[in-house]
Amino acid sequence: MKNYKIKAVCFDMWGTLCESGGSEQWNELQNNLGAKKIERKIFVRQGERNLLLFSGSLLDGIKNLAKEFKLNTNKTQIEKAYKTWYGHVQRSKPYPETINVLEKLKHAKIRMCIISNTDSESFYFKIKQYRLGRFFERSFISSKLGYLKPNPKIFQKVQNYLNLPKNQIVMIDDSLYHGVISARKFGWNSLWVARGKEGQDRLRIEDLTGIFEYL
């Protein structure tokens, strides 16, 4: 990447900029809805469709998920599922280096966007809580766009907005599948922010400070 100047950095949100509930969040949702008998992959896939691709409220998304699986859930269970999920969001904080890295990139006049698989309620709560919006030109989130990473449509949408050569854009993501590999297939540069995860990638960084080695 050092052979040409990077002019735009696109960040994932959860697990990259801010702490994520990850698999624990999905496990708790499945348990709280009484959906333990449903195969995990199926539950998560339908959960993503109802929560992360749904433009309405998070609570309504959870209600829709329960209806789709024809779960015998009552109001108390639904509310618990919502509060538990949203509790992860409320407790989430930007990683220790996040703000400093964003400030340095902004000072260097690097353009920045967010590309995230997320529900709107959680995303905008966290953006407002830590005033993260001041760093980014625009956010591209699945609940507004109607498709998830790794769908190339989401990268094309950002590409059209940035209007830069592909080799001048880098994607930063904690997910190899959703963000890192798919961005490379699209023609962008990408860095995997591993944060101690097992696995290998030719462009692995442990936290966001590693970005500067590639700019």
PDB file of C-alpha atoms in Angstrom:
ATOM      1  CA  MET A   1       0.000   0.000   0.000  1.00  0.00           C
ATOM      2  CA  LYS A   2       2.943   2.363   0.493  1.00  0.00           C
ATOM      3  CA  ASN A   3       3.490   2.510  -3.272  1.00  0.00           C
ATOM      4  CA  TYR A   4       0.521   4.874  -3.615  1.00  0.00           C
ATOM      5  CA  LYS A   5      -1.108   7.332  -1.293  1.00  0.00           C
ATOM      6  CA  ILE A   6      -4.157   6.134   0.611  1.00  0.00           C
ATOM      7  CA  LYS A   7      -6.756   8.899   0.523  1.00  0.00           C
ATOM      8  CA  ALA A   8      -9.712   7.212   2.227  1.00  0.00           C
ATOM      9  CA  VAL A   9     -10.089   4.790   5.127  1.00  0.00           C
ATOM     10  CA  CYS A  10     -13.337   2.870   5.620  1.00  0.00           C
ATOM     11  CA  PHE A  11     -13.972   1.395   9.049  1.00  0.00           C
ATOM     12  CA  ASP A  12     -16.253  -1.332  10.282  1.00  0.00           C
ATOM     13  CA  MET A  13     -18.047  -0.339  13.507  1.00  0.00           C
ATOM     14  CA  TRP A  14     -18.477  -3.217  15.989  1.00  0.00           C
ATOM     15  CA  GLY A  15     -15.291  -5.065  16.850  1.00  0.00           C
ATOM     16  CA  THR A  16     -13.233  -2.524  14.928  1.00  0.00           C
ATOM     17  CA  LEU A  17     -13.970   0.948  16.286  1.00  0.00           C
ATOM     18  CA  CYS A  18     -16.088  -0.093  19.280  1.00  0.00           C
ATOM     19  CA  GLU A  19     -16.416  -3.201  21.425  1.00  0.00           C
ATOM     20  CA  SER A  20     -18.779  -5.874  20.145  1.00  0.00           C
ATOM     21  CA  GLY A  21     -20.981  -8.400  21.917  1.00  0.00           C
ATOM     22  CA  GLY A  22     -20.100 -10.855  19.152  1.00  0.00           C
ATOM     23  CA  SER A  23     -21.226 -14.467  19.412  1.00  0.00           C
ATOM     24  CA  GLU A  24     -22.261 -13.998  23.046  1.00  0.00           C
ATOM     25  CA  GLN A  25     -24.850 -11.447  21.942  1.00  0.00           C
ATOM     26  CA  TRP A  26     -26.386 -13.900  19.482  1.00  0.00           C
ATOM     27  CA  ASN A  27     -26.265 -16.746  22.015  1.00  0.00           C
ATOM     28  CA  GLU A  28     -28.169 -14.693  24.561  1.00  0.00           C
ATOM     29  CA  LEU A  29     -30.753 -13.617  22.009  1.00  0.00           C
ATOM     30  CA  GLN A  30     -31.365 -17.207  20.961  1.00  0.00           C
ATOM     31  CA  ASN A  31     -31.686 -18.352  24.578  1.00  0.00           C
ATOM     32  CA  ASN A  32     -33.931 -15.468  25.634  1.00  0.00           C
ATOM     33  CA  LEU A  33     -36.308 -16.167  22.762  1.00  0.00           C
ATOM     34  CA  GLY A  34     -36.459 -19.864  23.619  1.00  0.00           C
ATOM     35  CA  ALA A  35     -34.955 -20.815  20.284  1.00  0.00           C
ATOM     36  CA  LYS A  36     -32.281 -23.268  21.444  1.00  0.00           C
ATOM     37  CA  LYS A  37     -33.605 -26.035  19.173  1.00  0.00           C
ATOM     38  CA  ILE A  38     -33.038 -23.956  16.057  1.00  0.00           C
ATOM     39  CA  GLU A  39     -29.730 -24.566  14.296  1.00  0.00           C
ATOM     40  CA  ARG A  40     -27.352 -21.755  15.174  1.00  0.00           C
ATOM     41  CA  LYS A  41     -26.433 -20.829  11.598  1.00  0.00           C
ATOM     42  CA  ILE A  42     -30.082 -20.587  10.618  1.00  0.00           C
ATOM     43  CA  PHE A  43     -30.924 -18.491  13.670  1.00  0.00           C
ATOM     44  CA  VAL A  44     -28.095 -16.035  13.044  1.00  0.00           C
ATOM     45  CA  ARG A  45     -28.852 -15.770   9.331  1.00  0.00           C
ATOM     46  CA  GLN A  46     -32.507 -14.956  10.004  1.00  0.00           C
ATOM     47  CA  GLY A  47     -31.474 -12.758  12.914  1.00  0.00           C
ATOM     48  CA  GLU A  48     -29.267 -10.688  10.640  1.00  0.00           C
ATOM     49  CA  ARG A  49     -32.121 -10.303   8.193  1.00  0.00           C
ATOM     50  CA  ASN A  50     -34.581  -9.180  10.872  1.00  0.00           C
ATOM     51  CA  LEU A  51     -32.242  -7.012  12.948  1.00  0.00           C
ATOM     52  CA  LEU A  52     -29.430  -5.820  10.709  1.00  0.00           C
ATOM     53  CA  LEU A  53     -31.396  -5.395   7.474  1.00  0.00           C
ATOM     54  CA  PHE A  54     -34.517  -3.997   9.126  1.00  0.00           C
ATOM     55  CA  SER A  55     -34.993  -0.229   8.977  1.00  0.00           C
ATOM     56  CA  GLY A  56     -37.388  -0.145  11.946  1.00  0.00           C
ATOM     57  CA  SER A  57     -36.699  -0.345  15.662  1.00  0.00           C
ATOM     58  CA  LEU A  58     -34.532  -3.023  17.233  1.00  0.00           C
ATOM     59  CA  LEU A  59     -37.455  -4.156  19.395  1.00  0.00           C
ATOM     60  CA  ASP A  60     -39.676  -4.635  16.349  1.00  0.00           C
ATOM     61  CA  GLY A  61     -36.887  -6.534  14.625  1.00  0.00           C
ATOM     62  CA  ILE A  62     -36.703  -8.961  17.545  1.00  0.00           C
ATOM     63  CA  LYS A  63     -40.489  -9.344  17.490  1.00  0.00           C
ATOM     64  CA  ASN A  64     -40.358 -10.109  13.775  1.00  0.00           C
ATOM     65  CA  LEU A  65     -37.637 -12.697  14.332  1.00  0.00           C
ATOM     66  CA  ALA A  66     -39.733 -14.491  16.966  1.00  0.00           C
ATOM     67  CA  LYS A  67     -42.747 -14.479  14.630  1.00  0.00           C
ATOM     68  CA  GLU A  68     -40.724 -15.791  11.718  1.00  0.00           C
ATOM     69  CA  PHE A  69     -39.613 -18.812  13.730  1.00  0.00           C
ATOM     70  CA  LYS A  70     -43.124 -19.156  15.199  1.00  0.00           C
ATOM     71  CA  LEU A  71     -41.695 -19.048  18.703  1.00  0.00           C
ATOM     72  CA  ASN A  72     -44.100 -19.144  21.607  1.00  0.00           C
ATOM     73  CA  THR A  73     -42.695 -16.011  23.225  1.00  0.00           C
ATOM     74  CA  ASN A  74     -44.508 -13.622  25.525  1.00  0.00           C
ATOM     75  CA  LYS A  75     -44.019  -9.896  26.078  1.00  0.00           C
ATOM     76  CA  THR A  76     -41.663 -10.467  29.009  1.00  0.00           C
ATOM     77  CA  GLN A  77     -39.364 -12.690  26.939  1.00  0.00           C
ATOM     78  CA  ILE A  78     -39.292 -10.212  24.066  1.00  0.00           C
ATOM     79  CA  GLU A  79     -38.455  -7.338  26.391  1.00  0.00           C
ATOM     80  CA  LYS A  80     -35.713  -9.361  28.076  1.00  0.00           C
ATOM     81  CA  ALA A  81     -34.246 -10.288  24.692  1.00  0.00           C
ATOM     82  CA  TYR A  82     -34.238  -6.634  23.685  1.00  0.00           C
ATOM     83  CA  LYS A  83     -32.766  -5.342  26.945  1.00  0.00           C
ATOM     84  CA  THR A  84     -30.040  -7.984  26.956  1.00  0.00           C
ATOM     85  CA  TRP A  85     -29.043  -7.249  23.362  1.00  0.00           C
ATOM     86  CA  TYR A  86     -29.154  -3.500  23.870  1.00  0.00           C
ATOM     87  CA  GLY A  87     -27.256  -3.850  27.134  1.00  0.00           C
ATOM     88  CA  HIS A  88     -24.217  -4.911  25.126  1.00  0.00           C
ATOM     89  CA  VAL A  89     -24.623  -1.780  23.035  1.00  0.00           C
ATOM     90  CA  GLN A  90     -24.873   0.476  26.084  1.00  0.00           C
ATOM     91  CA  ARG A  91     -21.778  -1.046  27.687  1.00  0.00           C
ATOM     92  CA  SER A  92     -19.730  -0.943  24.513  1.00  0.00           C
ATOM     93  CA  LYS A  93     -16.912   1.599  24.388  1.00  0.00           C
ATOM     94  CA  PRO A  94     -14.544   2.701  21.661  1.00  0.00           C
ATOM     95  CA  TYR A  95     -11.308   0.744  21.893  1.00  0.00           C
ATOM     96  CA  PRO A  96      -8.578   2.625  23.807  1.00  0.00           C
ATOM     97  CA  GLU A  97      -6.771   3.756  20.663  1.00  0.00           C
ATOM     98  CA  THR A  98      -9.832   4.571  18.534  1.00  0.00           C
ATOM     99  CA  ILE A  99     -10.280   8.296  19.174  1.00  0.00           C
ATOM    100  CA  ASN A 100      -6.578   9.081  18.927  1.00  0.00           C
ATOM    101  CA  VAL A 101      -6.251   7.201  15.637  1.00  0.00           C
ATOM    102  CA  LEU A 102      -9.277   8.968  14.170  1.00  0.00           C
ATOM    103  CA  GLU A 103      -7.946  12.354  15.257  1.00  0.00           C
ATOM    104  CA  LYS A 104      -4.585  11.657  13.593  1.00  0.00           C
ATOM    105  CA  LEU A 105      -6.236  10.544  10.367  1.00  0.00           C
ATOM    106  CA  LYS A 106      -8.469  13.602  10.327  1.00  0.00           C
ATOM    107  CA  HIS A 107      -5.477  15.861  10.929  1.00  0.00           C
ATOM    108  CA  ALA A 108      -3.745  14.164   7.985  1.00  0.00           C
ATOM    109  CA  LYS A 109      -6.823  14.989   5.857  1.00  0.00           C
ATOM    110  CA  ILE A 110      -7.595  11.322   5.208  1.00  0.00           C
ATOM    111  CA  ARG A 111     -11.239  10.866   4.231  1.00  0.00           C
ATOM    112  CA  MET A 112     -13.138   8.476   6.491  1.00  0.00           C
ATOM    113  CA  CYS A 113     -16.383   6.516   6.258  1.00  0.00           C
ATOM    114  CA  ILE A 114     -18.035   3.732   8.243  1.00  0.00           C
ATOM    115  CA  ILE A 115     -19.316   0.553   6.578  1.00  0.00           C
ATOM    116  CA  SER A 116     -21.122  -1.660   9.064  1.00  0.00           C
ATOM    117  CA  ASN A 117     -23.548  -4.545   9.413  1.00  0.00           C
ATOM    118  CA  THR A 118     -25.710  -3.077  12.167  1.00  0.00           C
ATOM    119  CA  ASP A 119     -29.171  -2.056  13.232  1.00  0.00           C
ATOM    120  CA  SER A 120     -29.777   1.691  13.163  1.00  0.00           C
ATOM    121  CA  GLU A 121     -30.760   2.090  16.810  1.00  0.00           C
ATOM    122  CA  SER A 122     -27.542   0.640  18.203  1.00  0.00           C
ATOM    123  CA  PHE A 123     -25.341   2.377  15.658  1.00  0.00           C
ATOM    124  CA  TYR A 124     -26.649   5.905  16.086  1.00  0.00           C
ATOM    125  CA  PHE A 125     -26.773   5.591  19.875  1.00  0.00           C
ATOM    126  CA  LYS A 126     -23.066   4.805  19.993  1.00  0.00           C
ATOM    127  CA  ILE A 127     -22.135   7.403  17.382  1.00  0.00           C
ATOM    128  CA  LYS A 128     -23.940  10.102  19.367  1.00  0.00           C
ATOM    129  CA  GLN A 129     -22.693   8.915  22.767  1.00  0.00           C
ATOM    130  CA  TYR A 130     -19.031   9.318  21.837  1.00  0.00           C
ATOM    131  CA  ARG A 131     -19.435  12.030  19.193  1.00  0.00           C
ATOM    132  CA  LEU A 132     -17.872   9.780  16.583  1.00  0.00           C
ATOM    133  CA  GLY A 133     -19.761  11.414  13.742  1.00  0.00           C
ATOM    134  CA  ARG A 134     -17.335  14.352  13.746  1.00  0.00           C
ATOM    135  CA  PHE A 135     -14.695  12.141  12.159  1.00  0.00           C
ATOM    136  CA  PHE A 136     -16.663  10.632   9.286  1.00  0.00           C
ATOM    137  CA  GLU A 137     -17.982  12.025   6.044  1.00  0.00           C
ATOM    138  CA  ARG A 138     -20.704   9.423   5.854  1.00  0.00           C
ATOM    139  CA  SER A 139     -21.878   6.109   7.292  1.00  0.00           C
ATOM    140  CA  PHE A 140     -23.080   3.198   5.166  1.00  0.00           C
ATOM    141  CA  ILE A 141     -25.006   0.755   7.360  1.00  0.00           C
ATOM    142  CA  SER A 142     -26.859  -2.417   6.430  1.00  0.00           C
ATOM    143  CA  SER A 143     -30.182  -1.428   8.013  1.00  0.00           C
ATOM    144  CA  LYS A 144     -30.370   1.603   5.724  1.00  0.00           C
ATOM    145  CA  LEU A 145     -28.910   0.056   2.572  1.00  0.00           C
ATOM    146  CA  GLY A 146     -30.752  -3.270   2.663  1.00  0.00           C
ATOM    147  CA  TYR A 147     -27.718  -5.493   2.179  1.00  0.00           C
ATOM    148  CA  LEU A 148     -24.862  -6.813   4.318  1.00  0.00           C
ATOM    149  CA  LYS A 149     -21.149  -7.119   3.867  1.00  0.00           C
ATOM    150  CA  PRO A 150     -19.746  -9.106   2.054  1.00  0.00           C
ATOM    151  CA  ASN A 151     -22.239  -8.120  -0.668  1.00  0.00           C
ATOM    152  CA  PRO A 152     -20.181  -6.117  -3.201  1.00  0.00           C
ATOM    153  CA  LYS A 153     -23.100  -3.693  -3.602  1.00  0.00           C
ATOM    154  CA  ILE A 154     -22.193  -2.080  -0.297  1.00  0.00           C
ATOM    155  CA  PHE A 155     -18.630  -1.432  -1.465  1.00  0.00           C
ATOM    156  CA  GLN A 156     -19.853  -0.130  -4.809  1.00  0.00           C
ATOM    157  CA  LYS A 157     -22.125   2.310  -2.996  1.00  0.00           C
ATOM    158  CA  VAL A 158     -19.158   3.684  -1.059  1.00  0.00           C
ATOM    159  CA  GLN A 159     -16.947   3.647  -4.149  1.00  0.00           C
ATOM    160  CA  ASN A 160     -19.467   5.787  -6.012  1.00  0.00           C
ATOM    161  CA  TYR A 161     -19.561   8.224  -3.108  1.00  0.00           C
ATOM    162  CA  LEU A 162     -15.802   8.534  -2.593  1.00  0.00           C
ATOM    163  CA  ASN A 163     -15.072   8.698  -6.328  1.00  0.00           C
ATOM    164  CA  LEU A 164     -11.443   7.705  -5.843  1.00  0.00           C
ATOM    165  CA  PRO A 165      -9.255   5.083  -7.529  1.00  0.00           C
ATOM    166  CA  LYS A 166      -9.792   1.763  -5.777  1.00  0.00           C
ATOM    167  CA  ASN A 167      -6.130   1.462  -4.843  1.00  0.00           C
ATOM    168  CA  GLN A 168      -6.414   4.662  -2.788  1.00  0.00           C
ATOM    169  CA  ILE A 169      -9.066   3.205  -0.460  1.00  0.00           C
ATOM    170  CA  VAL A 170      -8.470   0.826   2.462  1.00  0.00           C
ATOM    171  CA  MET A 171     -11.053  -1.126   4.477  1.00  0.00           C
ATOM    172  CA  ILE A 172     -10.368  -1.811   8.168  1.00  0.00           C
ATOM    173  CA  ASP A 173     -12.395  -4.687   9.623  1.00  0.00           C
ATOM    174  CA  ASP A 174     -12.228  -7.274  12.392  1.00  0.00           C
ATOM    175  CA  SER A 175     -13.986  -9.843  10.183  1.00  0.00           C
ATOM    176  CA  LEU A 176     -11.966 -11.546   7.478  1.00  0.00           C
ATOM    177  CA  TYR A 177     -15.097 -12.882   5.794  1.00  0.00           C
ATOM    178  CA  HIS A 178     -17.392  -9.868   5.974  1.00  0.00           C
ATOM    179  CA  GLY A 179     -14.980  -7.024   5.367  1.00  0.00           C
ATOM    180  CA  VAL A 180     -11.353  -7.877   4.676  1.00  0.00           C
ATOM    181  CA  ILE A 181     -11.515 -10.506   1.939  1.00  0.00           C
ATOM    182  CA  SER A 182     -14.632  -9.070   0.310  1.00  0.00           C
ATOM    183  CA  ALA A 183     -13.048  -5.603   0.089  1.00  0.00           C
ATOM    184  CA  ARG A 184      -9.979  -7.087  -1.605  1.00  0.00           C
ATOM    185  CA  LYS A 185     -12.155  -8.959  -4.079  1.00  0.00           C
ATOM    186  CA  PHE A 186     -13.800  -5.642  -4.886  1.00  0.00           C
ATOM    187  CA  GLY A 187     -10.389  -4.139  -5.589  1.00  0.00           C
ATOM    188  CA  TRP A 188      -9.721  -2.157  -2.431  1.00  0.00           C
ATOM    189  CA  ASN A 189      -6.882  -2.546   0.008  1.00  0.00           C
ATOM    190  CA  SER A 190      -7.842  -3.996   3.384  1.00  0.00           C
ATOM    191  CA  LEU A 191      -6.364  -4.610   6.815  1.00  0.00           C
ATOM    192  CA  TRP A 192      -7.527  -7.190   9.315  1.00  0.00           C
ATOM    193  CA  VAL A 193      -7.634  -5.768  12.845  1.00  0.00           C
ATOM    194  CA  ALA A 194      -7.268  -9.037  14.732  1.00  0.00           C
ATOM    195  CA  ARG A 195      -7.305  -7.916  18.384  1.00  0.00           C
ATOM    196  CA  GLY A 196      -5.736 -11.162  19.531  1.00  0.00           C
ATOM    197  CA  LYS A 197      -7.877 -13.490  17.417  1.00  0.00           C
ATOM    198  CA  GLU A 198      -6.357 -16.654  16.050  1.00  0.00           C
ATOM    199  CA  GLY A 199      -5.787 -16.766  12.337  1.00  0.00           C
ATOM    200  CA  GLN A 200      -3.398 -15.552   9.683  1.00  0.00           C
ATOM    201  CA  ASP A 201      -3.622 -12.826   7.103  1.00  0.00           C
ATOM    202  CA  ARG A 202      -0.900 -11.156   5.087  1.00  0.00           C
ATOM    203  CA  LEU A 203      -2.078  -7.732   6.277  1.00  0.00           C
ATOM    204  CA  ARG A 204      -2.866  -8.324   9.939  1.00  0.00           C
ATOM    205  CA  ILE A 205      -2.745  -5.558  12.546  1.00  0.00           C
ATOM    206  CA  GLU A 206      -3.453  -6.067  16.241  1.00  0.00           C
ATOM    207  CA  ASP A 207      -5.201  -2.751  16.822  1.00  0.00           C
ATOM    208  CA  LEU A 208      -5.949   0.438  14.911  1.00  0.00           C
ATOM    209  CA  THR A 209      -2.533   1.982  15.534  1.00  0.00           C
ATOM    210  CA  GLY A 210      -1.184  -0.515  13.006  1.00  0.00           C
ATOM    211  CA  ILE A 211      -2.933   1.400  10.231  1.00  0.00           C
ATOM    212  CA  PHE A 212      -0.140   3.955  10.052  1.00  0.00           C
ATOM    213  CA  GLU A 213       2.401   1.348   8.948  1.00  0.00           C
ATOM    214  CA  TYR A 214       0.457   1.041   5.689  1.00  0.00           C
ATOM    215  CA  LEU A 215      -0.284   4.679   4.888  1.00  0.00           C
TER     216      LEU A 215
END
